[in-house]
PDB file of C-alpha atoms in Angstrom:
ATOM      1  CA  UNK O   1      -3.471 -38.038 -12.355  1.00  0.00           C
ATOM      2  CA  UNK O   2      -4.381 -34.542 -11.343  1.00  0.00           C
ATOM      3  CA  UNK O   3      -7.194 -33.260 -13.790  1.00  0.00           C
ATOM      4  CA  UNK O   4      -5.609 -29.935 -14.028  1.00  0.00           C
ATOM      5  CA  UNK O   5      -2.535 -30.920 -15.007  1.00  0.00           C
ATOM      6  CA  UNK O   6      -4.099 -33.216 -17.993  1.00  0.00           C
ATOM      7  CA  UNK O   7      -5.861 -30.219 -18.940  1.00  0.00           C
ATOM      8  CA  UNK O   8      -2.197 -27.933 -19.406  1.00  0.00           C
ATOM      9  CA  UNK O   9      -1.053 -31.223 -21.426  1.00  0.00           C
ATOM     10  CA  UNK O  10      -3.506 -31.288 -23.793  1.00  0.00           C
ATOM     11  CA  UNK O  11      -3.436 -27.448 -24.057  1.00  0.00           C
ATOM     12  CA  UNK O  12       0.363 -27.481 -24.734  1.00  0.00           C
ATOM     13  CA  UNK O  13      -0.734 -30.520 -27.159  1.00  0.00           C
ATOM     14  CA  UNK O  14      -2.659 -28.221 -29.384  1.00  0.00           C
ATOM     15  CA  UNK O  15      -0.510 -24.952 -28.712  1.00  0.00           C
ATOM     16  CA  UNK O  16       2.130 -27.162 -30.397  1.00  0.00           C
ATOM     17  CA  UNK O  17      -0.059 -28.276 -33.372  1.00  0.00           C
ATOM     18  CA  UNK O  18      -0.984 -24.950 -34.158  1.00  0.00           C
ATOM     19  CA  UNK O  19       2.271 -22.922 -34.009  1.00  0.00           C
ATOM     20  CA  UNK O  20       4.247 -26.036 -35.762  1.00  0.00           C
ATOM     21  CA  UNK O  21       1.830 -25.812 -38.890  1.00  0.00           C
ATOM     22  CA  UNK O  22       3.091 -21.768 -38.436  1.00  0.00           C
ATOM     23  CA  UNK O  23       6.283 -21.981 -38.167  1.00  0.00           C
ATOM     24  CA  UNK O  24       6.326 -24.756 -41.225  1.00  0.00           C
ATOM     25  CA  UNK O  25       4.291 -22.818 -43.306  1.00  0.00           C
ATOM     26  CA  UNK O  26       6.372 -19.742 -43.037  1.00  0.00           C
ATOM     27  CA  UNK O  27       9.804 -21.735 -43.517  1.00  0.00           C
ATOM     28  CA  UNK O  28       8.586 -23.388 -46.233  1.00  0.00           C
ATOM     29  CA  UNK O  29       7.624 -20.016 -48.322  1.00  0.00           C
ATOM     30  CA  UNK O  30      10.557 -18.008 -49.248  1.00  0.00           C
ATOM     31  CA  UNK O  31       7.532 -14.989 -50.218  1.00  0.00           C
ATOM     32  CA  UNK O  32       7.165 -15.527 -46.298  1.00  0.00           C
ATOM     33  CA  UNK O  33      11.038 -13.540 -45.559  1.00  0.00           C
ATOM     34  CA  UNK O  34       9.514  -9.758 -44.916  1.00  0.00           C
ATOM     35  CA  UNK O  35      10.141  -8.563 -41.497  1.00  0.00           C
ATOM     36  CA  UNK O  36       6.166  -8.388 -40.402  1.00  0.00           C
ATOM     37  CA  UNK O  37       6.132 -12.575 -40.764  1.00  0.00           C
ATOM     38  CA  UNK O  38       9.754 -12.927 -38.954  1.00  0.00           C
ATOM     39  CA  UNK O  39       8.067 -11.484 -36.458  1.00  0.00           C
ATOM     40  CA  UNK O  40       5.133 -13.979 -36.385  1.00  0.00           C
ATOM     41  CA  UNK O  41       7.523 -16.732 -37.061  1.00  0.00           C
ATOM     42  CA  UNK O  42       9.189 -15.596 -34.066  1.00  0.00           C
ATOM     43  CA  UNK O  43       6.074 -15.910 -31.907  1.00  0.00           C
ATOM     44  CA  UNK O  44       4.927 -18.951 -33.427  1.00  0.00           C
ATOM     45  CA  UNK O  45       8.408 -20.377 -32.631  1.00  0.00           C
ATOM     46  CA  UNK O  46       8.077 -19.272 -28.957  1.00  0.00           C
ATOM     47  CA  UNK O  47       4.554 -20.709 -28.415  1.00  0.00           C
ATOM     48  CA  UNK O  48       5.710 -23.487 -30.009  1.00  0.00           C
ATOM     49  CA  UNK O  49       8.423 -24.303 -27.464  1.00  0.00           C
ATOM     50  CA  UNK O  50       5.980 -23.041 -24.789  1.00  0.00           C
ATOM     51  CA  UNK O  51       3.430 -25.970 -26.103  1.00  0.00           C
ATOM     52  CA  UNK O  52       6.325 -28.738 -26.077  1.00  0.00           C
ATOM     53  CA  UNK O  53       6.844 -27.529 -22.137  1.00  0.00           C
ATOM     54  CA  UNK O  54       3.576 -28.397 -21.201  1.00  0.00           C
ATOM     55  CA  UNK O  55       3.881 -31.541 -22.427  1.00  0.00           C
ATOM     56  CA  UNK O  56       7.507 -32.409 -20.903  1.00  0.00           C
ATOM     57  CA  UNK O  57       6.203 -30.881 -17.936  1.00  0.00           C
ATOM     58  CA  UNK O  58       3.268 -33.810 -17.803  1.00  0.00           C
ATOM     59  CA  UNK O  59       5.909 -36.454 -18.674  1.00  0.00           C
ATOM     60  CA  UNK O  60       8.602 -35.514 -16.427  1.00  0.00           C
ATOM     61  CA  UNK O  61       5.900 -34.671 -13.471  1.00  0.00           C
ATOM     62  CA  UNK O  62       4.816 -38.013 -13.552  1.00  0.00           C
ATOM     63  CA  UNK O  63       7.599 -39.980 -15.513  1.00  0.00           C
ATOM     64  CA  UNK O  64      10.553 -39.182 -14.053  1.00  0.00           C
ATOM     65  CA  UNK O  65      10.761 -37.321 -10.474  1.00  0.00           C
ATOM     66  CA  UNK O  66      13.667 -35.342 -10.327  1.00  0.00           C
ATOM     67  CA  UNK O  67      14.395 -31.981  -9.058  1.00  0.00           C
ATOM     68  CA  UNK O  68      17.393 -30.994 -11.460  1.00  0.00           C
ATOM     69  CA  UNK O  69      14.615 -32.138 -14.596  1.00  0.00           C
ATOM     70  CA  UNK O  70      11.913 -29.587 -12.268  1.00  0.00           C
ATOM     71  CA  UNK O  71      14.141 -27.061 -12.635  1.00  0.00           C
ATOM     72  CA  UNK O  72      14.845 -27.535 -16.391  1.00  0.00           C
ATOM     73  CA  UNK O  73      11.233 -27.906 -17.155  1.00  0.00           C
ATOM     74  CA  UNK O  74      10.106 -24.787 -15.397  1.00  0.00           C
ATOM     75  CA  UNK O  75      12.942 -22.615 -16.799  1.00  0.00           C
ATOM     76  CA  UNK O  76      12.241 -23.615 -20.027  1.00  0.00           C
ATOM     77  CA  UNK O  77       8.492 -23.003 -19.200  1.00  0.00           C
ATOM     78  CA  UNK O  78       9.342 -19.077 -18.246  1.00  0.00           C
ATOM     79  CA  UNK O  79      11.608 -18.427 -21.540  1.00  0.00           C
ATOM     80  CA  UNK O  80       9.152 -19.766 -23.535  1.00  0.00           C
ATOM     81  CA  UNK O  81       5.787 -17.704 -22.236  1.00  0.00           C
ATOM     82  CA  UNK O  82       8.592 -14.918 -21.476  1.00  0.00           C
ATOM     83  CA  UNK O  83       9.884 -15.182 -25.436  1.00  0.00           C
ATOM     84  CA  UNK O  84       5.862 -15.320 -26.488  1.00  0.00           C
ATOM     85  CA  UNK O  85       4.809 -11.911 -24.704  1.00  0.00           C
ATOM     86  CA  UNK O  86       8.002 -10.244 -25.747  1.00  0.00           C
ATOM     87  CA  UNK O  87       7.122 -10.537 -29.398  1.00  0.00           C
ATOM     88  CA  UNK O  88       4.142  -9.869 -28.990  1.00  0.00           C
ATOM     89  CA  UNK O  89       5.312  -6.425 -27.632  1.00  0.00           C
ATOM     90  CA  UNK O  90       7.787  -6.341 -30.925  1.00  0.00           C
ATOM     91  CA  UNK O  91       4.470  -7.040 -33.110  1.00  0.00           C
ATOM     92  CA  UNK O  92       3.065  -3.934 -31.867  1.00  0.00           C
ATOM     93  CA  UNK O  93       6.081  -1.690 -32.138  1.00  0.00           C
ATOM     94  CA  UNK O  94       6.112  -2.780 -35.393  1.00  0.00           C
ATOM     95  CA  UNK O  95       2.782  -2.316 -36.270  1.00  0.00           C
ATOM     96  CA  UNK O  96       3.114   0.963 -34.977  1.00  0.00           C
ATOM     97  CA  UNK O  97       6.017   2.051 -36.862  1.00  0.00           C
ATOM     98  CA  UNK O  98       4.819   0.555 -39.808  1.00  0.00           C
ATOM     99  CA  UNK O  99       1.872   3.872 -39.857  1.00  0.00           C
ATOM    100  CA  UNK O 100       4.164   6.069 -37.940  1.00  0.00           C
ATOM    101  CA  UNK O 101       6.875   5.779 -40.305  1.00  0.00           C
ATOM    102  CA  UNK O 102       4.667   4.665 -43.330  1.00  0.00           C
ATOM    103  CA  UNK O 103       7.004   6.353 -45.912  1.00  0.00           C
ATOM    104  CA  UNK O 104      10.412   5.106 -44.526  1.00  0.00           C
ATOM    105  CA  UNK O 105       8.932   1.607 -43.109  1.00  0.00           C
ATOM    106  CA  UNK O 106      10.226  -0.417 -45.946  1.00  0.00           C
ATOM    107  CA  UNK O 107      14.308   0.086 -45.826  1.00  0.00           C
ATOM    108  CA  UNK O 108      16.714  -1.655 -44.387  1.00  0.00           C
ATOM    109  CA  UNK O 109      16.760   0.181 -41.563  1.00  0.00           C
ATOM    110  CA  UNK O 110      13.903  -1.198 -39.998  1.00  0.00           C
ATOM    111  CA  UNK O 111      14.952  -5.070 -41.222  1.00  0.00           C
ATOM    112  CA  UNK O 112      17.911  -4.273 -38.815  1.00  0.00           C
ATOM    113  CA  UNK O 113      15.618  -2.686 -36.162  1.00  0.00           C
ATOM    114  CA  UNK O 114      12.931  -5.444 -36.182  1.00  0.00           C
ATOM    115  CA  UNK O 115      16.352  -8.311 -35.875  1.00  0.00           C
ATOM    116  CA  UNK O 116      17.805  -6.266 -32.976  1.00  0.00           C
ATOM    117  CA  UNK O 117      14.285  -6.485 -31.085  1.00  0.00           C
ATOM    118  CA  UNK O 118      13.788 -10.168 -31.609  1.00  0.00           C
ATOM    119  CA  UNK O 119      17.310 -10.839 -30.558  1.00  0.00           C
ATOM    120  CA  UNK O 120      16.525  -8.736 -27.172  1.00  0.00           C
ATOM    121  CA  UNK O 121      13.703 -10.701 -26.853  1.00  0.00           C
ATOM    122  CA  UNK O 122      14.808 -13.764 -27.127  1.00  0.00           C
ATOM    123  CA  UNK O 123      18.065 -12.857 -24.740  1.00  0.00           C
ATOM    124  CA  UNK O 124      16.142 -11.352 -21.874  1.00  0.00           C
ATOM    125  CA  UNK O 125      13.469 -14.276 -21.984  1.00  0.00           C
ATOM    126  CA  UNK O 126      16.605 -16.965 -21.801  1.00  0.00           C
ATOM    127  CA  UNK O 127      18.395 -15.085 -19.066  1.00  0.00           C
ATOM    128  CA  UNK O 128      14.519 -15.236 -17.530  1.00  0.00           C
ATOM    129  CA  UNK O 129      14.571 -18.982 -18.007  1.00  0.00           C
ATOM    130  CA  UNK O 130      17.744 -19.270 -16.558  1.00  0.00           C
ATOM    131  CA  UNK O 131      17.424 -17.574 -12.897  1.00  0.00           C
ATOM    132  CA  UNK O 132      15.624 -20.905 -11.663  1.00  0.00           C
ATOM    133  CA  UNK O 133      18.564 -23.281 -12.926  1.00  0.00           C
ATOM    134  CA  UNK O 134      20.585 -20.692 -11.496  1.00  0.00           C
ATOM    135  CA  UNK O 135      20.010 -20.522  -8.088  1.00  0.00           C
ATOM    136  CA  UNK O 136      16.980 -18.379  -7.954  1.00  0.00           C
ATOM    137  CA  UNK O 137      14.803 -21.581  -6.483  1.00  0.00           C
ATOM    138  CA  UNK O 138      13.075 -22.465  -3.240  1.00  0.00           C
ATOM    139  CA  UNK O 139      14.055 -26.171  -2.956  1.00  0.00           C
ATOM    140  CA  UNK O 140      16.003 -25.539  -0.090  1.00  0.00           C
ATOM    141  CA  UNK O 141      14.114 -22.701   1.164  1.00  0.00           C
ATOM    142  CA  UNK O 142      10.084 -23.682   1.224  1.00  0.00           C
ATOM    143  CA  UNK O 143       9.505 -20.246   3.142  1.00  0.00           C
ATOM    144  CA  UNK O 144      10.367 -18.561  -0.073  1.00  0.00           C
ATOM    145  CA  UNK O 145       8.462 -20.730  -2.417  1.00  0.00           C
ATOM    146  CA  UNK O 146       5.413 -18.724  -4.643  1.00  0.00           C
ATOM    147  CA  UNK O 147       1.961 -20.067  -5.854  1.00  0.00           C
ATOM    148  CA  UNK O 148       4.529 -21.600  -8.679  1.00  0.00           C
ATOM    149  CA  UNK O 149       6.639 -23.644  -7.565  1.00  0.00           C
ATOM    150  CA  UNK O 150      10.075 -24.201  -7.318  1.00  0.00           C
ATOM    151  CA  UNK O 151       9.881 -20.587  -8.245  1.00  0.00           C
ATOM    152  CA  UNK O 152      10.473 -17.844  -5.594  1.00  0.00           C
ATOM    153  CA  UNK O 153       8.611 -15.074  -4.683  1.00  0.00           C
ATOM    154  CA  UNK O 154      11.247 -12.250  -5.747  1.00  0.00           C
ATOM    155  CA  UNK O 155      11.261 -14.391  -9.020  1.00  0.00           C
ATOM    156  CA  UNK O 156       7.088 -14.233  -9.797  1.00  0.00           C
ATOM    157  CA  UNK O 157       7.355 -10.816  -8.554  1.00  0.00           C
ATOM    158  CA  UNK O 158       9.794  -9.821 -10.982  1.00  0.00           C
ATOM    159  CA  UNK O 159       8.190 -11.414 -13.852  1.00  0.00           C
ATOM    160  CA  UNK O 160       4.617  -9.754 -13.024  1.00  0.00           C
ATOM    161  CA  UNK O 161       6.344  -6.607 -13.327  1.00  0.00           C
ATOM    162  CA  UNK O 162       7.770  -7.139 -16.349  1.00  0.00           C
ATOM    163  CA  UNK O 163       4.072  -8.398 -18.231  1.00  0.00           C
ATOM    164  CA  UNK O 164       2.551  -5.166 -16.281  1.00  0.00           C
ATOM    165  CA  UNK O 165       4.871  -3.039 -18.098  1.00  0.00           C
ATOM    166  CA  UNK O 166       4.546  -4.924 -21.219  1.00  0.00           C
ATOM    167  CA  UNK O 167       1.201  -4.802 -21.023  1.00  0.00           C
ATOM    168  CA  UNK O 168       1.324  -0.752 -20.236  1.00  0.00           C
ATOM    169  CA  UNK O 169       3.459  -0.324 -23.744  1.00  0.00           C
ATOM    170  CA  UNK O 170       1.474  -2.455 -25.620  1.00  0.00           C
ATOM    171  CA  UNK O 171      -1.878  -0.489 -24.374  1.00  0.00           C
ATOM    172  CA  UNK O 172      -0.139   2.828 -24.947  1.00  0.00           C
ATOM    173  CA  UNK O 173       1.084   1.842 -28.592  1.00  0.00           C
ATOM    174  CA  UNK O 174      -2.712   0.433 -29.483  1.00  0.00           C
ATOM    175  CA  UNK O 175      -4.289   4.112 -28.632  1.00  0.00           C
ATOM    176  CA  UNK O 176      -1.712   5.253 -30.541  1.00  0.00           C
ATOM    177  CA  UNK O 177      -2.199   3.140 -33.260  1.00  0.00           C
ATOM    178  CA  UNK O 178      -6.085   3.708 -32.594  1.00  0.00           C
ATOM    179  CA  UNK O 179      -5.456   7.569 -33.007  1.00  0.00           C
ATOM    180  CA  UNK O 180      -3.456   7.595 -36.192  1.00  0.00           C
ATOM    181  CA  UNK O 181      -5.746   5.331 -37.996  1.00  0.00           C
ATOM    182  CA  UNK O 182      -8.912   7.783 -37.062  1.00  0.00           C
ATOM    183  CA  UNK O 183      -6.861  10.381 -37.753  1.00  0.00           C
ATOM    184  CA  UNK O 184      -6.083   9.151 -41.614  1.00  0.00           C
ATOM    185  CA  UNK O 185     -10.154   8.102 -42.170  1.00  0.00           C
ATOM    186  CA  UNK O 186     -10.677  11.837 -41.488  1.00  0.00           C
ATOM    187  CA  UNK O 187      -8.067  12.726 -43.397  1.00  0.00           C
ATOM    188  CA  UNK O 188      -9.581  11.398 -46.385  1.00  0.00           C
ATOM    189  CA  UNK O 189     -13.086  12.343 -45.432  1.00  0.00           C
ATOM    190  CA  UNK O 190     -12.249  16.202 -45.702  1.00  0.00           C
ATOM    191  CA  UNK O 191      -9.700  14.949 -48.980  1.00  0.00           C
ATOM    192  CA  UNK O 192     -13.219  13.677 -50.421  1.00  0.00           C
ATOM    193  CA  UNK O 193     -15.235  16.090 -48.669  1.00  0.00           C
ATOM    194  CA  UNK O 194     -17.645  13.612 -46.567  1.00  0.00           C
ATOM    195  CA  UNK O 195     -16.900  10.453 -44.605  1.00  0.00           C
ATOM    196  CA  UNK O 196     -18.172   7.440 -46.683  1.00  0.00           C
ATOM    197  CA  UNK O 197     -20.115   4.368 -45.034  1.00  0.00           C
ATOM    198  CA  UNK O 198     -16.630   1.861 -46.019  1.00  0.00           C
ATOM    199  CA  UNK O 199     -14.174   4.740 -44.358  1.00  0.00           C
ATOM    200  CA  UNK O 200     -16.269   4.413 -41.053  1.00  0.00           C
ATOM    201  CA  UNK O 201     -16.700   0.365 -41.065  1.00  0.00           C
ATOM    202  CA  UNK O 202     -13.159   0.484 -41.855  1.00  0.00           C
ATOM    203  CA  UNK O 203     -11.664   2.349 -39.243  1.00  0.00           C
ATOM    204  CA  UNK O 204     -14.354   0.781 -36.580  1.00  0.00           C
ATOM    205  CA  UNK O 205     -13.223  -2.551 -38.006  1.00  0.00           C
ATOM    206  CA  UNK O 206      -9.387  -1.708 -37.125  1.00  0.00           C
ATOM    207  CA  UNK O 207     -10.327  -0.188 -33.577  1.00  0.00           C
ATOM    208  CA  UNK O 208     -13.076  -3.182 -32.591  1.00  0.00           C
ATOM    209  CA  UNK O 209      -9.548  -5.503 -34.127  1.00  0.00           C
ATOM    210  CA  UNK O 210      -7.496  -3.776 -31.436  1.00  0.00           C
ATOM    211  CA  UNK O 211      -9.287  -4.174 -29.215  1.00  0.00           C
ATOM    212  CA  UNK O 212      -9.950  -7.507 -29.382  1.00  0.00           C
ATOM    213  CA  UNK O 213      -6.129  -8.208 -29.569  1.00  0.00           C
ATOM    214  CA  UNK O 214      -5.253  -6.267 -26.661  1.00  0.00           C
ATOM    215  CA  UNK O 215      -8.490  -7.400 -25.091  1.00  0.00           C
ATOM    216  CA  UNK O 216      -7.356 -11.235 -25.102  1.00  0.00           C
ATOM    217  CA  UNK O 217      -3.985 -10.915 -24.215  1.00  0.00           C
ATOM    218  CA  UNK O 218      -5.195  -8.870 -20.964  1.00  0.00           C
ATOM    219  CA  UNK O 219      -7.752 -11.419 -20.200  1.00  0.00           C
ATOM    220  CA  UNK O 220      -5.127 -14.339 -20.260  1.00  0.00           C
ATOM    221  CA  UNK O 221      -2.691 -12.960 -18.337  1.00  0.00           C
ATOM    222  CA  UNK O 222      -3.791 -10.560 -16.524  1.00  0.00           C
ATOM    223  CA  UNK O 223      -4.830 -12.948 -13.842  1.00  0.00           C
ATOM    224  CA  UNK O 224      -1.894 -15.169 -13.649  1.00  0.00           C
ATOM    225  CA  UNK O 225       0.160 -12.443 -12.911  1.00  0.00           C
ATOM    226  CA  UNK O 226      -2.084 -10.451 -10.720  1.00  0.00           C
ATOM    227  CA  UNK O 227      -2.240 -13.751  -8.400  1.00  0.00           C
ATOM    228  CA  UNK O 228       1.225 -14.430  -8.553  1.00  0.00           C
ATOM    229  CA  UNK O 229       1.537 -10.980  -6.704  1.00  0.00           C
ATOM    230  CA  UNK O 230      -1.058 -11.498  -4.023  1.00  0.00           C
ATOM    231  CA  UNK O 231      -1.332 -15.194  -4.080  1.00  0.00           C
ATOM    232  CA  UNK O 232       0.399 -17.533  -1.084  1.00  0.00           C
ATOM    233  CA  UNK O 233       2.157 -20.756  -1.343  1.00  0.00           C
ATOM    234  CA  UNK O 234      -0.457 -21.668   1.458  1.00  0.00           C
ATOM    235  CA  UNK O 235      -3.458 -21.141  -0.715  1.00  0.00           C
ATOM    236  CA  UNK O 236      -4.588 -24.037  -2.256  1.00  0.00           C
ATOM    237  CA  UNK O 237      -2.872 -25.409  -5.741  1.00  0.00           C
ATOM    238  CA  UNK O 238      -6.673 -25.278  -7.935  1.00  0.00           C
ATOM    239  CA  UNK O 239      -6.498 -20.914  -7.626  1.00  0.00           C
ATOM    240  CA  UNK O 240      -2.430 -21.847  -9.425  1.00  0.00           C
ATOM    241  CA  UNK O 241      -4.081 -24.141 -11.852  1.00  0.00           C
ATOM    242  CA  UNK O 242      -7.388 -21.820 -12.532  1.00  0.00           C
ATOM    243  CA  UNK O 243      -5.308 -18.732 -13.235  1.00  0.00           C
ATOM    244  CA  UNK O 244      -2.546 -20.443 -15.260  1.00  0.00           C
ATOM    245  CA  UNK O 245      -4.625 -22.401 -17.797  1.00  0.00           C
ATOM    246  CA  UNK O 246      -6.450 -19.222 -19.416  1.00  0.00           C
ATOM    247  CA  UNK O 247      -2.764 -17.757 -19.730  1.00  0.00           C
ATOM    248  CA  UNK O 248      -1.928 -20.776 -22.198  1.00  0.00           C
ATOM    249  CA  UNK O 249      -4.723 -20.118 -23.654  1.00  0.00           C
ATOM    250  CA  UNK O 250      -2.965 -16.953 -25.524  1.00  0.00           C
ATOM    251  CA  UNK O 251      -0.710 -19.407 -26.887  1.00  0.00           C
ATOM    252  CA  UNK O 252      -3.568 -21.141 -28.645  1.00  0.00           C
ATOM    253  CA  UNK O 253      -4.978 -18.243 -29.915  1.00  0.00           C
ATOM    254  CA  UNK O 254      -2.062 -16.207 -31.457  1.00  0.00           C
ATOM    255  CA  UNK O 255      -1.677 -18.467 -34.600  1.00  0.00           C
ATOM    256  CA  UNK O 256      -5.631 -17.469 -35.055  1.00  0.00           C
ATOM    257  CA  UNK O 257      -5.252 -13.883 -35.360  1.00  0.00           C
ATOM    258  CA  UNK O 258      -1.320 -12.976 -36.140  1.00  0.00           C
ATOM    259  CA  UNK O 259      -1.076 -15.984 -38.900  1.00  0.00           C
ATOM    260  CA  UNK O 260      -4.344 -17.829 -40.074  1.00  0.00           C
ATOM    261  CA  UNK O 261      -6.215 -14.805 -40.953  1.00  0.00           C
ATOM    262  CA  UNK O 262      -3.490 -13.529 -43.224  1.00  0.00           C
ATOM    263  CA  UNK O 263      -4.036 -14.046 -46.850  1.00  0.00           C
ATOM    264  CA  UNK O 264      -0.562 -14.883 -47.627  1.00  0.00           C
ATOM    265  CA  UNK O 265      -0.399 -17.523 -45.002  1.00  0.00           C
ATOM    266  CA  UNK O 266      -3.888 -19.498 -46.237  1.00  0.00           C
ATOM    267  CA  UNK O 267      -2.701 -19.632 -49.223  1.00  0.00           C
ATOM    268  CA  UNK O 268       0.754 -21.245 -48.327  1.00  0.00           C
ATOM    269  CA  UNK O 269      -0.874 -23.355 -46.137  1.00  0.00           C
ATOM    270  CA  UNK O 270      -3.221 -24.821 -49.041  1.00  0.00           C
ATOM    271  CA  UNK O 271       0.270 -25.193 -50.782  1.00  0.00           C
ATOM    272  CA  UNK O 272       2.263 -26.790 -48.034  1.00  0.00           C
ATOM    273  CA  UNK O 273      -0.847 -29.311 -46.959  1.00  0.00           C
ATOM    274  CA  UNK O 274      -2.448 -30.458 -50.513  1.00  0.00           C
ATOM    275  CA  UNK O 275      -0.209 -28.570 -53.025  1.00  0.00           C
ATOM    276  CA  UNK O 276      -3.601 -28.272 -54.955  1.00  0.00           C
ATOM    277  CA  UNK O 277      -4.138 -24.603 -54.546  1.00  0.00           C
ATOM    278  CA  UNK O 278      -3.032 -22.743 -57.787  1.00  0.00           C
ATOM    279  CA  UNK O 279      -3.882 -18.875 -57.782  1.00  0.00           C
ATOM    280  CA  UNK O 280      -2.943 -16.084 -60.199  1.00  0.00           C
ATOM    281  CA  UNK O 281      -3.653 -13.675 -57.933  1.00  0.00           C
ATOM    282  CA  UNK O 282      -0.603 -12.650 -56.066  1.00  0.00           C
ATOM    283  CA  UNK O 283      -1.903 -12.150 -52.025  1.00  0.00           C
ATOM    284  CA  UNK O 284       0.289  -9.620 -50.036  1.00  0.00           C
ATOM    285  CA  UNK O 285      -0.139  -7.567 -47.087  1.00  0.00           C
ATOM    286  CA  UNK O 286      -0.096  -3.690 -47.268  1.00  0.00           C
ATOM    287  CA  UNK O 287       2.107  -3.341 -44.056  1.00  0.00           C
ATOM    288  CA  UNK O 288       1.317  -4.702 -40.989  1.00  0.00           C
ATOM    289  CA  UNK O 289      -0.773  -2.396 -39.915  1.00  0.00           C
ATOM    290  CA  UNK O 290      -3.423  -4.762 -41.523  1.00  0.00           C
ATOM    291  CA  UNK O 291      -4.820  -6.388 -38.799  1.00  0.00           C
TER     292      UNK O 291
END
C-alpha cells in the first residue's frame, strides 16, 4: 500500500464524518431553511461527496483495476472539490450582499438569487466532472498526461484557472467586506462621538476572521494548483501527493468554521445527537455577515 494514498483515505474518512453530521444536522432542523445555511448545506454536501471519493478512490485503486471505474472515480473527484470551492465563492457573495444590501437582504429576491448561484455551481462543477468521462483523458495519449493522472494537461490547466479566478473574487469581495465593516465601526464611533474598546475588538475580530478564512483556503490550494501548472508527469508522484493532501485538508476544515461555530447549529446538534439539550433562549444569526 502506498502511504500517501492511506493518508487521502483516511482524510476523505473524516471529511465524510464531519460534513455528514452537517448536512444531518441541517436537514433535520426545519429553523435550519434560511438561505445563509442552504448555502452551508450546500458545501457540506459537496465535501461530503468529495470525502466519499477519497475513499472509493482507495477501494477501487486497489480493489478493482479498471480504467472505465479510474475515470469515474476521478470525475467524480473534480465535481466534488470543483462543487466545494464554488460555494465557497457563493458564501462570500453572500456574505457580501448580506452588508451591501443590509436593508433589502431579507426578500425573496435574494432566496431566488442565492438558488440560481448554487444551481450554477453545482452545473459547472458536473460538466467539470464530466470532461474526463468524456474524452478529455490521456489513456491513450501518455504524452498528454499531467501530475494527475488520467487527467490532461489542457484539463489541470483549465481548472487552475478557474480556482485562480475564484480565488481573485473571493480576495476582492473579503477587502470589500473588510472595508464596509471598518467603515460602519466608524460610523458609530462619530454616531457616539469616540470609538469604544468593544467597537475596535469587534471590527479587528471580523478582519483577523477574514483573514483567517481566506488565509486557509489560499494555503490549501494554492499549491495544488500552482503545481498542476508547472509540475511534469515526469516529476516524481510524492510532489502530486504532497501538494494534494493539504488541499483536502479545506474539506476538513470548512464544517469548523462555516457550521460548528454557529450557535444555531450547536444547538441542533445537541438536539439531533442526545436530544437532552432544552434552551429557552432562541439562537439566531444576525445575517451572515457574522462570521
Amino acid at each position: 500500500l502506498n502511504p500517501w494514498d492511506v493518508m487521502l483515505c483516511v482524510s476523505g474518512t473524516a471529511i465524510a464524518c464531519e460534513n455528514a453530521l452537517v448536512v444531518a444536522i441541517i436537514c433535520y432542523s426545519p429553523a435550519l431553511r434560511t438561505p445563509m445555511f442552504v448555502l452551508v448545506g450546500s458545501l457540506a454536501t459537496a465535501d461530503l461527496l468529495a470525502g466519499l471519493g477519497l475513499i472509493l478512490n482507495f477501494v477501487f485503486q486497489y480493489v478493482i483495476r479498471s480504467e472505465t471505474v479510474s475515470l469515474l472515480t476521478v470525475g467524480f473527484l473534480v465535481a466534488s472539490f470543483a462543487a466545494s470551492v464554488s460555494s465557497l465563492l457563493a458564501i462570500t457573495v453572500d456574505r457580501y450582499l448580506s452588508l451591501y444590501n443590509a436593508l433589502t437582504y431579507y426578500s425573496e429576491r435574494t432566496v431566488l438569487c442565492i438558488h440560481t448561484m448554487l444551481a450554477g455551481a453545482w452545473g459547472v462543477s458536473l460538466c467539470l466532472g464530466l470532461l474526463p468521462v468524456l474524452g478529455w483523458n490521456c489513456l491513450h495519449d501518455r504524452a498528454a498526461c499531467s501530475v494527475v493522472r488520467p487527467l490532461t494537461k489542457s484539463n489541470v490547466t483549465l481548472l487552475s484557472a478557474s480556482f485562480f479566478l475564484i480565488f481573485l473574487i473571493m480576495l476582492h469581495l473579503y477587502i470589500e467586506i473588510c472595508k464596509i465593516v471598518c467603515r460602519h465601526a466608524h460610523q458609530i464611533a462619530l454616531q457616539q462621538h469616540f470609538l469604544t474598546a468593544s467597537h475596535y475588538v469587534a471590527t479587528k475580530k471580523g478582519v483577523s476572521t477574514l483573514a483567517i478564512i481566506l488565509g486557509t483556503f489560499g494555503a490549501s490550494w494554492l499549491p495544488f494548483a500552482i503545481y498542476c501548472v508547472v509540475g511534469d508527469p515526469d516529476y516524481p508522484s510524492v510532489y502530486t501527493y504532497a501538494t494534494l493532501l493539504p488541499a483536502t485538508y479545506n474539506s476538513m476544515i470548512n464544517p469548523i468554521i462555516y457550521a460548528y461555530r454557529n450557535q444555531e447549529i450547536q444547538r441542533s446538534m445537541w438536539v439531533l445527537l442526545c436530544g437532552c439539550f432544552q434552551s429557552k433562549v432562541s439562537f439566531r444569526s444576525r445575517s451572515p455577515s457574522d462570521v
